[in-house]
Amino acid sequence: MSRSEGQENGRTSPGAGSLAHRVPDLGALELLLAVARLGSLGAAAREVGITQPAASSRIRSMERQLGVALVDRSLRGSRLTDAGVLVTDWARRVVEAAEAFDAGAQALRDRRDSRLRVAASMTIAEYLLPGWLLALRAGRPDTAVSLLAGNSAAVAERLLSDEADLGFVEGLTVPTGLDSVVVAHDHLVVVTAPGHPWARRRRPLPAAELAATPLVLREKGSGTRQVLDAALGGLARPLIELSSTTAVKASAVGGAGPAVLSELAVGEELATRRLVSVPVDGVRLRRDLRAVWRTGHRPAGPARELLGLTRKSPKGR
């Protein structure tokens, strides 16, 4: 039947339009069930938490929508009409189905909230995430958290393959397919063992000399290396290439050569003089630390709470 055939004298046929426009909403159906059970519109209004005038208006609106009278009102109370009895029986089935739908949705939320998979680049995993996860555990002791640590490229791969719910990276750019927000800032520092010639310099190290010097570096794909390479416009061939911040730091402490590391990672070593910070002239070694997630999948449940905790952290400002 065409649209014009479905209309007669300006009136839309009962089957026209979307179901949402033809079927009363759940709130109206719950109110009708309360009237049937309590025999009073006022008592039904109190049960569902609205005023009696609002309840009367909702019943009238439902009657207009369905085209039948549902409730007879009198000084002695409210009584369902014959049509109202039928509609109430149908309403009960709809509400029961909605309750089953709600219970199923809650089960899905409970399943989601029972675990959190986090992927993080090495510096964040070692020096920031432990505090954030302890704070999360205080509010969600039943959530099982797994942490996958790797370089920034590996974090992106975990998220894009749905192996992680939330990630943290240190690189300059956000990979395609991911959304992000900055949660903290970090500075990279050039460090050497106390016996290295750079440790005795009286003037800052020129950026060009740093770029031309073989360094102890993280592997390609790490956020630290990306930032350093971009800031210097290129790097010399690495003296040693290692896959973790801890390994790079240990090599520098052992005198293997200079390294560039997050200030978060070398605070203790600088304080005890096992490493010496070397000022650099003509380059800015500052980077943003970001939380990342798959585009269109804004963090929810424990992932959203963890993201909120990173914004409250003093190191996240």
mmCIF file of C-alpha atoms in Angstrom:
data_model
loop_
_atom_site.group_PDB
_atom_site.id
_atom_site.type_symbol
_atom_site.label_atom_id
_atom_site.label_comp_id
_atom_site.label_asym_id
_atom_site.label_seq_id
_atom_site.Cartn_x
_atom_site.Cartn_y
_atom_site.Cartn_z
ATOM 1 C CA MET A 1 0.000 0.000 0.000
ATOM 2 C CA SER A 2 1.372 3.423 -0.941
ATOM 3 C CA ARG A 3 1.794 6.299 1.496
ATOM 4 C CA SER A 4 -1.187 8.102 -0.034
ATOM 5 C CA GLU A 5 -3.324 4.974 0.182
ATOM 6 C CA GLY A 6 -2.368 4.633 3.846
ATOM 7 C CA GLN A 7 -3.885 8.048 4.552
ATOM 8 C CA GLU A 8 -7.551 8.920 4.442
ATOM 9 C CA ASN A 9 -9.063 12.307 5.231
ATOM 10 C CA GLY A 10 -5.740 13.464 6.719
ATOM 11 C CA ARG A 11 -5.511 10.550 9.160
ATOM 12 C CA THR A 12 -2.604 8.096 9.197
ATOM 13 C CA SER A 13 -3.525 4.409 9.146
ATOM 14 C CA PRO A 14 -2.720 2.417 12.339
ATOM 15 C CA GLY A 15 0.212 0.629 10.675
ATOM 16 C CA ALA A 16 1.935 3.754 9.361
ATOM 17 C CA GLY A 17 5.043 5.294 10.916
ATOM 18 C CA SER A 18 7.696 3.750 13.087
ATOM 19 C CA LEU A 19 6.891 1.424 15.963
ATOM 20 C CA ALA A 20 8.305 3.963 18.439
ATOM 21 C CA HIS A 21 5.556 6.419 17.439
ATOM 22 C CA ARG A 22 2.771 3.831 17.662
ATOM 23 C CA VAL A 23 3.644 2.026 20.906
ATOM 24 C CA PRO A 24 3.612 3.775 24.314
ATOM 25 C CA ASP A 25 6.960 4.134 26.052
ATOM 26 C CA LEU A 26 7.968 1.939 28.995
ATOM 27 C CA GLY A 27 7.248 4.667 31.540
ATOM 28 C CA ALA A 28 3.624 4.910 30.391
ATOM 29 C CA LEU A 29 3.204 1.136 30.418
ATOM 30 C CA GLU A 30 4.656 0.867 33.941
ATOM 31 C CA LEU A 31 2.227 3.566 35.090
ATOM 32 C CA LEU A 32 -0.727 1.670 33.576
ATOM 33 C CA LEU A 33 0.370 -1.528 35.361
ATOM 34 C CA ALA A 34 0.576 0.382 38.644
ATOM 35 C CA VAL A 35 -2.973 1.742 38.143
ATOM 36 C CA ALA A 36 -4.237 -1.783 37.495
ATOM 37 C CA ARG A 37 -2.516 -3.117 40.615
ATOM 38 C CA LEU A 38 -3.356 -0.278 43.012
ATOM 39 C CA GLY A 39 -6.767 0.863 41.697
ATOM 40 C CA SER A 40 -5.780 4.503 42.153
ATOM 41 C CA LEU A 41 -4.128 6.939 39.790
ATOM 42 C CA GLY A 42 -2.717 8.932 42.724
ATOM 43 C CA ALA A 43 -1.168 5.839 44.337
ATOM 44 C CA ALA A 44 0.222 4.753 40.963
ATOM 45 C CA ALA A 45 1.749 8.215 40.450
ATOM 46 C CA ARG A 46 3.457 8.055 43.847
ATOM 47 C CA GLU A 47 4.844 4.592 43.103
ATOM 48 C CA VAL A 48 6.480 5.621 39.834
ATOM 49 C CA GLY A 49 7.683 8.912 41.288
ATOM 50 C CA ILE A 50 5.603 11.522 39.429
ATOM 51 C CA THR A 51 2.780 13.901 40.366
ATOM 52 C CA GLN A 52 -0.868 12.955 39.938
ATOM 53 C CA PRO A 53 -1.456 15.623 37.251
ATOM 54 C CA ALA A 54 1.553 14.268 35.340
ATOM 55 C CA ALA A 55 0.163 10.749 35.659
ATOM 56 C CA SER A 56 -3.258 11.859 34.368
ATOM 57 C CA SER A 57 -1.584 13.605 31.435
ATOM 58 C CA ARG A 58 0.458 10.510 30.622
ATOM 59 C CA ILE A 59 -2.615 8.243 30.666
ATOM 60 C CA ARG A 60 -4.544 10.658 28.403
ATOM 61 C CA SER A 61 -1.601 10.827 26.013
ATOM 62 C CA MET A 62 -1.455 7.028 25.882
ATOM 63 C CA GLU A 63 -5.200 6.832 25.200
ATOM 64 C CA ARG A 64 -4.856 9.303 22.318
ATOM 65 C CA GLN A 65 -1.897 7.356 20.947
ATOM 66 C CA LEU A 66 -3.762 4.036 21.007
ATOM 67 C CA GLY A 67 -7.171 5.474 20.100
ATOM 68 C CA VAL A 68 -9.017 3.728 22.972
ATOM 69 C CA ALA A 69 -10.036 4.625 26.533
ATOM 70 C CA LEU A 70 -7.976 2.757 29.114
ATOM 71 C CA VAL A 71 -9.029 4.066 32.531
ATOM 72 C CA ASP A 72 -12.405 5.136 33.982
ATOM 73 C CA ARG A 73 -11.826 7.792 36.654
ATOM 74 C CA SER A 74 -14.297 8.411 39.474
ATOM 75 C CA LEU A 75 -14.362 9.665 43.042
ATOM 76 C CA ARG A 76 -13.991 6.069 44.194
ATOM 77 C CA GLY A 77 -10.777 5.532 42.248
ATOM 78 C CA SER A 78 -9.572 4.461 38.845
ATOM 79 C CA ARG A 79 -10.815 1.350 37.058
ATOM 80 C CA LEU A 80 -9.555 -0.184 33.849
ATOM 81 C CA THR A 81 -11.910 -0.321 30.902
ATOM 82 C CA ASP A 82 -12.299 -3.589 29.022
ATOM 83 C CA ALA A 83 -9.774 -2.281 26.481
ATOM 84 C CA GLY A 84 -7.570 -1.206 29.379
ATOM 85 C CA VAL A 85 -7.547 -4.754 30.750
ATOM 86 C CA LEU A 86 -6.340 -6.109 27.400
ATOM 87 C CA VAL A 87 -3.720 -3.396 26.970
ATOM 88 C CA THR A 88 -2.503 -3.975 30.530
ATOM 89 C CA ASP A 89 -1.979 -7.665 29.787
ATOM 90 C CA TRP A 90 0.067 -6.776 26.697
ATOM 91 C CA ALA A 91 1.929 -4.095 28.654
ATOM 92 C CA ARG A 92 2.931 -6.640 31.270
ATOM 93 C CA ARG A 93 4.597 -8.802 28.604
ATOM 94 C CA VAL A 94 6.417 -5.790 27.149
ATOM 95 C CA VAL A 95 7.692 -4.706 30.578
ATOM 96 C CA GLU A 96 8.802 -8.268 31.399
ATOM 97 C CA ALA A 97 10.687 -8.399 28.087
ATOM 98 C CA ALA A 98 12.283 -5.032 28.893
ATOM 99 C CA GLU A 99 13.339 -6.327 32.317
ATOM 100 C CA ALA A 100 14.966 -9.344 30.653
ATOM 101 C CA PHE A 101 16.689 -6.995 28.188
ATOM 102 C CA ASP A 102 17.964 -4.851 31.080
ATOM 103 C CA ALA A 103 19.228 -7.900 32.963
ATOM 104 C CA GLY A 104 21.089 -9.083 29.873
ATOM 105 C CA ALA A 105 22.643 -5.673 29.335
ATOM 106 C CA GLN A 106 23.723 -5.572 32.984
ATOM 107 C CA ALA A 107 25.334 -8.994 32.590
ATOM 108 C CA LEU A 108 27.302 -7.655 29.625
ATOM 109 C CA ARG A 109 28.408 -4.639 31.666
ATOM 110 C CA ASP A 110 29.420 -6.885 34.554
ATOM 111 C CA ARG A 111 31.458 -9.023 32.155
ATOM 112 C CA ARG A 112 33.133 -5.934 30.709
ATOM 113 C CA ASP A 113 33.799 -4.471 34.149
ATOM 114 C CA SER A 114 35.313 -7.702 35.495
ATOM 115 C CA ARG A 115 38.507 -7.209 33.479
ATOM 116 C CA LEU A 116 40.698 -4.453 32.081
ATOM 117 C CA ARG A 117 43.393 -4.993 29.461
ATOM 118 C CA VAL A 118 45.973 -2.214 29.374
ATOM 119 C CA ALA A 119 48.829 -1.835 26.890
ATOM 120 C CA ALA A 120 51.520 0.728 27.654
ATOM 121 C CA SER A 121 54.882 1.836 26.353
ATOM 122 C CA MET A 122 57.803 1.029 28.607
ATOM 123 C CA THR A 123 58.347 4.319 30.445
ATOM 124 C CA ILE A 124 54.667 4.716 31.309
ATOM 125 C CA ALA A 125 54.327 1.034 32.250
ATOM 126 C CA GLU A 126 57.300 1.179 34.615
ATOM 127 C CA TYR A 127 56.992 4.600 36.198
ATOM 128 C CA LEU A 128 53.402 5.898 35.990
ATOM 129 C CA LEU A 129 50.953 3.020 35.587
ATOM 130 C CA PRO A 130 51.687 1.263 38.912
ATOM 131 C CA GLY A 131 50.354 4.239 40.857
ATOM 132 C CA TRP A 132 47.341 4.656 38.588
ATOM 133 C CA LEU A 133 46.471 0.955 38.841
ATOM 134 C CA LEU A 134 46.756 0.991 42.641
ATOM 135 C CA ALA A 135 44.269 3.865 42.739
ATOM 136 C CA LEU A 136 41.943 1.973 40.386
ATOM 137 C CA ARG A 137 42.123 -1.142 42.546
ATOM 138 C CA ALA A 138 40.996 0.856 45.582
ATOM 139 C CA GLY A 139 37.720 1.629 43.821
ATOM 140 C CA ARG A 140 37.398 -1.609 41.823
ATOM 141 C CA PRO A 141 38.939 -4.430 43.853
ATOM 142 C CA ASP A 142 37.134 -7.105 41.803
ATOM 143 C CA THR A 143 38.405 -5.954 38.403
ATOM 144 C CA ALA A 144 41.203 -8.154 37.064
ATOM 145 C CA VAL A 145 43.812 -6.013 35.317
ATOM 146 C CA SER A 146 46.353 -7.291 32.801
ATOM 147 C CA LEU A 147 49.213 -5.082 31.608
ATOM 148 C CA LEU A 148 51.030 -5.585 28.319
ATOM 149 C CA ALA A 149 54.229 -3.522 28.069
ATOM 150 C CA GLY A 150 55.974 -2.776 24.777
ATOM 151 C CA ASN A 151 56.998 0.099 22.562
ATOM 152 C CA SER A 152 54.474 2.629 21.237
ATOM 153 C CA ALA A 153 54.077 0.781 17.927
ATOM 154 C CA ALA A 154 53.264 -2.463 19.746
ATOM 155 C CA VAL A 155 50.670 -0.674 21.891
ATOM 156 C CA ALA A 156 48.894 0.558 18.754
ATOM 157 C CA GLU A 157 48.888 -2.960 17.313
ATOM 158 C CA ARG A 158 47.345 -4.366 20.512
ATOM 159 C CA LEU A 159 44.539 -1.816 20.430
ATOM 160 C CA LEU A 160 43.784 -2.178 16.726
ATOM 161 C CA SER A 161 43.591 -5.977 17.045
ATOM 162 C CA ASP A 162 41.244 -5.640 20.072
ATOM 163 C CA GLU A 163 43.780 -7.178 22.444
ATOM 164 C CA ALA A 164 43.652 -4.164 24.777
ATOM 165 C CA ASP A 165 40.933 -1.845 26.076
ATOM 166 C CA LEU A 166 43.135 1.181 26.721
ATOM 167 C CA GLY A 167 46.685 2.102 25.773
ATOM 168 C CA PHE A 168 49.367 4.615 26.719
ATOM 169 C CA VAL A 169 52.048 5.829 24.317
ATOM 170 C CA GLU A 170 54.955 8.278 24.215
ATOM 171 C CA GLY A 171 55.432 8.876 20.479
ATOM 172 C CA LEU A 172 54.995 12.065 18.477
ATOM 173 C CA THR A 173 51.974 10.952 16.479
ATOM 174 C CA VAL A 174 48.834 8.910 17.044
ATOM 175 C CA PRO A 175 48.505 5.950 14.643
ATOM 176 C CA THR A 176 45.583 5.882 12.222
ATOM 177 C CA GLY A 177 42.531 4.253 13.762
ATOM 178 C CA LEU A 178 43.177 5.527 17.279
ATOM 179 C CA ASP A 179 41.860 8.486 19.270
ATOM 180 C CA SER A 180 43.883 10.013 22.083
ATOM 181 C CA VAL A 181 44.133 12.509 24.909
ATOM 182 C CA VAL A 182 47.268 13.895 26.567
ATOM 183 C CA VAL A 183 47.499 12.685 30.183
ATOM 184 C CA ALA A 184 51.007 13.811 31.164
ATOM 185 C CA HIS A 185 54.172 15.497 29.961
ATOM 186 C CA ASP A 186 57.719 14.198 30.082
ATOM 187 C CA HIS A 187 61.238 15.474 29.473
ATOM 188 C CA LEU A 188 64.060 13.449 27.955
ATOM 189 C CA VAL A 189 67.524 13.920 29.445
ATOM 190 C CA VAL A 190 70.941 13.028 28.106
ATOM 191 C CA VAL A 191 72.804 10.955 30.711
ATOM 192 C CA THR A 192 76.244 9.397 30.995
ATOM 193 C CA ALA A 193 78.293 7.587 33.600
ATOM 194 C CA PRO A 194 80.373 9.990 35.782
ATOM 195 C CA GLY A 195 83.581 8.936 34.006
ATOM 196 C CA HIS A 196 82.440 9.921 30.514
ATOM 197 C CA PRO A 197 83.993 13.129 29.036
ATOM 198 C CA TRP A 198 80.541 14.700 28.645
ATOM 199 C CA ALA A 199 80.075 14.543 32.419
ATOM 200 C CA ARG A 200 82.884 17.102 32.823
ATOM 201 C CA ARG A 201 81.656 19.586 30.231
ATOM 202 C CA ARG A 202 81.374 23.191 31.379
ATOM 203 C CA ARG A 203 79.061 24.203 28.547
ATOM 204 C CA PRO A 204 75.892 22.592 27.153
ATOM 205 C CA LEU A 205 76.368 19.940 24.520
ATOM 206 C CA PRO A 206 75.529 21.192 21.003
ATOM 207 C CA ALA A 207 72.536 19.421 19.469
ATOM 208 C CA ALA A 208 74.602 18.619 16.361
ATOM 209 C CA GLU A 209 77.199 16.785 18.433
ATOM 210 C CA LEU A 210 74.484 14.773 20.161
ATOM 211 C CA ALA A 211 72.991 13.831 16.780
ATOM 212 C CA ALA A 212 76.382 12.742 15.432
ATOM 213 C CA THR A 213 77.331 10.621 18.469
ATOM 214 C CA PRO A 214 76.495 6.884 18.625
ATOM 215 C CA LEU A 215 74.172 6.451 21.617
ATOM 216 C CA VAL A 216 72.718 3.627 23.669
ATOM 217 C CA LEU A 217 69.168 3.693 22.276
ATOM 218 C CA ARG A 218 65.807 1.980 22.463
ATOM 219 C CA GLU A 219 64.698 -0.023 19.440
ATOM 220 C CA LYS A 220 62.915 1.497 16.447
ATOM 221 C CA GLY A 221 59.240 2.027 17.210
ATOM 222 C CA SER A 222 59.837 3.290 20.743
ATOM 223 C CA GLY A 223 58.379 6.678 21.640
ATOM 224 C CA THR A 224 61.675 7.864 23.135
ATOM 225 C CA ARG A 225 63.565 7.181 19.941
ATOM 226 C CA GLN A 226 60.863 8.770 17.760
ATOM 227 C CA VAL A 227 60.957 12.003 19.769
ATOM 228 C CA LEU A 228 64.755 12.133 19.829
ATOM 229 C CA ASP A 229 65.091 11.416 16.104
ATOM 230 C CA ALA A 230 62.531 14.105 15.212
ATOM 231 C CA ALA A 231 64.060 16.698 17.558
ATOM 232 C CA LEU A 232 67.592 16.215 16.190
ATOM 233 C CA GLY A 233 66.647 15.706 12.551
ATOM 234 C CA GLY A 234 68.278 12.276 12.485
ATOM 235 C CA LEU A 235 70.555 10.109 14.616
ATOM 236 C CA ALA A 236 73.903 8.414 14.194
ATOM 237 C CA ARG A 237 73.956 4.645 14.028
ATOM 238 C CA PRO A 238 73.241 3.344 17.557
ATOM 239 C CA LEU A 239 76.106 2.276 19.757
ATOM 240 C CA ILE A 240 73.792 -0.330 21.275
ATOM 241 C CA GLU A 241 70.084 -0.920 20.554
ATOM 242 C CA LEU A 242 68.020 -2.327 23.451
ATOM 243 C CA SER A 243 64.356 -3.177 23.948
ATOM 244 C CA SER A 244 63.691 -1.728 27.405
ATOM 245 C CA THR A 245 64.286 1.445 29.362
ATOM 246 C CA THR A 246 65.822 -0.546 32.203
ATOM 247 C CA ALA A 247 68.371 -2.131 29.877
ATOM 248 C CA VAL A 248 69.336 1.219 28.357
ATOM 249 C CA LYS A 249 69.731 2.730 31.814
ATOM 250 C CA ALA A 250 71.862 -0.181 33.061
ATOM 251 C CA SER A 251 74.139 0.121 30.029
ATOM 252 C CA ALA A 252 74.608 3.842 30.641
ATOM 253 C CA VAL A 253 75.346 3.273 34.341
ATOM 254 C CA GLY A 254 77.878 0.622 33.345
ATOM 255 C CA GLY A 255 79.730 3.084 31.140
ATOM 256 C CA ALA A 256 78.761 1.675 27.748
ATOM 257 C CA GLY A 257 78.024 5.167 26.445
ATOM 258 C CA PRO A 258 75.635 8.126 26.663
ATOM 259 C CA ALA A 259 71.909 7.559 26.503
ATOM 260 C CA VAL A 260 68.741 9.629 26.292
ATOM 261 C CA LEU A 261 66.026 8.613 28.766
ATOM 262 C CA SER A 262 62.882 9.931 30.415
ATOM 263 C CA GLU A 263 63.521 11.998 33.526
ATOM 264 C CA LEU A 264 60.988 9.699 35.197
ATOM 265 C CA ALA A 265 63.377 6.778 34.706
ATOM 266 C CA VAL A 266 66.644 8.282 35.972
ATOM 267 C CA GLY A 267 65.703 10.308 39.046
ATOM 268 C CA GLU A 268 67.298 7.891 41.527
ATOM 269 C CA GLU A 269 70.444 7.418 39.452
ATOM 270 C CA LEU A 270 70.947 11.173 39.099
ATOM 271 C CA ALA A 271 70.392 11.710 42.824
ATOM 272 C CA THR A 272 73.022 9.100 43.712
ATOM 273 C CA ARG A 273 75.430 10.264 40.963
ATOM 274 C CA ARG A 274 75.464 6.916 39.228
ATOM 275 C CA LEU A 275 74.453 8.943 36.191
ATOM 276 C CA VAL A 276 75.139 12.549 35.278
ATOM 277 C CA SER A 277 72.733 14.759 33.330
ATOM 278 C CA VAL A 278 74.283 16.544 30.337
ATOM 279 C CA PRO A 279 72.577 19.818 29.297
ATOM 280 C CA VAL A 280 71.964 20.154 25.560
ATOM 281 C CA ASP A 281 71.812 23.430 23.652
ATOM 282 C CA GLY A 282 69.518 24.120 20.715
ATOM 283 C CA VAL A 283 66.977 21.322 21.102
ATOM 284 C CA ARG A 284 63.792 20.813 23.111
ATOM 285 C CA LEU A 285 63.390 17.254 24.370
ATOM 286 C CA ARG A 286 59.845 17.429 25.737
ATOM 287 C CA ARG A 287 57.065 15.038 24.819
ATOM 288 C CA ASP A 288 53.408 14.371 25.493
ATOM 289 C CA LEU A 289 52.266 11.123 27.066
ATOM 290 C CA ARG A 290 48.914 10.021 25.675
ATOM 291 C CA ALA A 291 46.124 7.621 26.461
ATOM 292 C CA VAL A 292 44.877 5.981 23.259
ATOM 293 C CA TRP A 293 41.921 3.834 22.236
ATOM 294 C CA ARG A 294 40.279 2.587 19.054
ATOM 295 C CA THR A 295 38.408 5.282 17.148
ATOM 296 C CA GLY A 296 34.701 5.043 17.922
ATOM 297 C CA HIS A 297 35.279 3.000 21.102
ATOM 298 C CA ARG A 298 35.471 5.650 23.826
ATOM 299 C CA PRO A 299 36.703 4.023 27.067
ATOM 300 C CA ALA A 300 33.917 2.679 29.281
ATOM 301 C CA GLY A 301 33.707 1.001 32.683
ATOM 302 C CA PRO A 302 37.104 0.456 34.358
ATOM 303 C CA ALA A 303 38.956 1.822 31.300
ATOM 304 C CA ARG A 304 37.104 5.116 31.664
ATOM 305 C CA GLU A 305 37.841 5.203 35.403
ATOM 306 C CA LEU A 306 41.543 4.569 34.795
ATOM 307 C CA LEU A 307 41.598 7.363 32.229
ATOM 308 C CA GLY A 308 40.008 9.666 34.811
ATOM 309 C CA LEU A 309 42.648 8.729 37.384
ATOM 310 C CA THR A 310 45.467 9.683 35.013
ATOM 311 C CA ARG A 311 44.006 13.189 34.704
ATOM 312 C CA LYS A 312 43.919 13.574 38.501
ATOM 313 C CA SER A 313 47.513 12.461 39.005
ATOM 314 C CA PRO A 314 49.993 15.253 39.894
ATOM 315 C CA LYS A 315 52.294 13.888 37.163
ATOM 316 C CA GLY A 316 49.451 14.122 34.714
ATOM 317 C CA ARG A 317 49.289 17.927 34.886
#
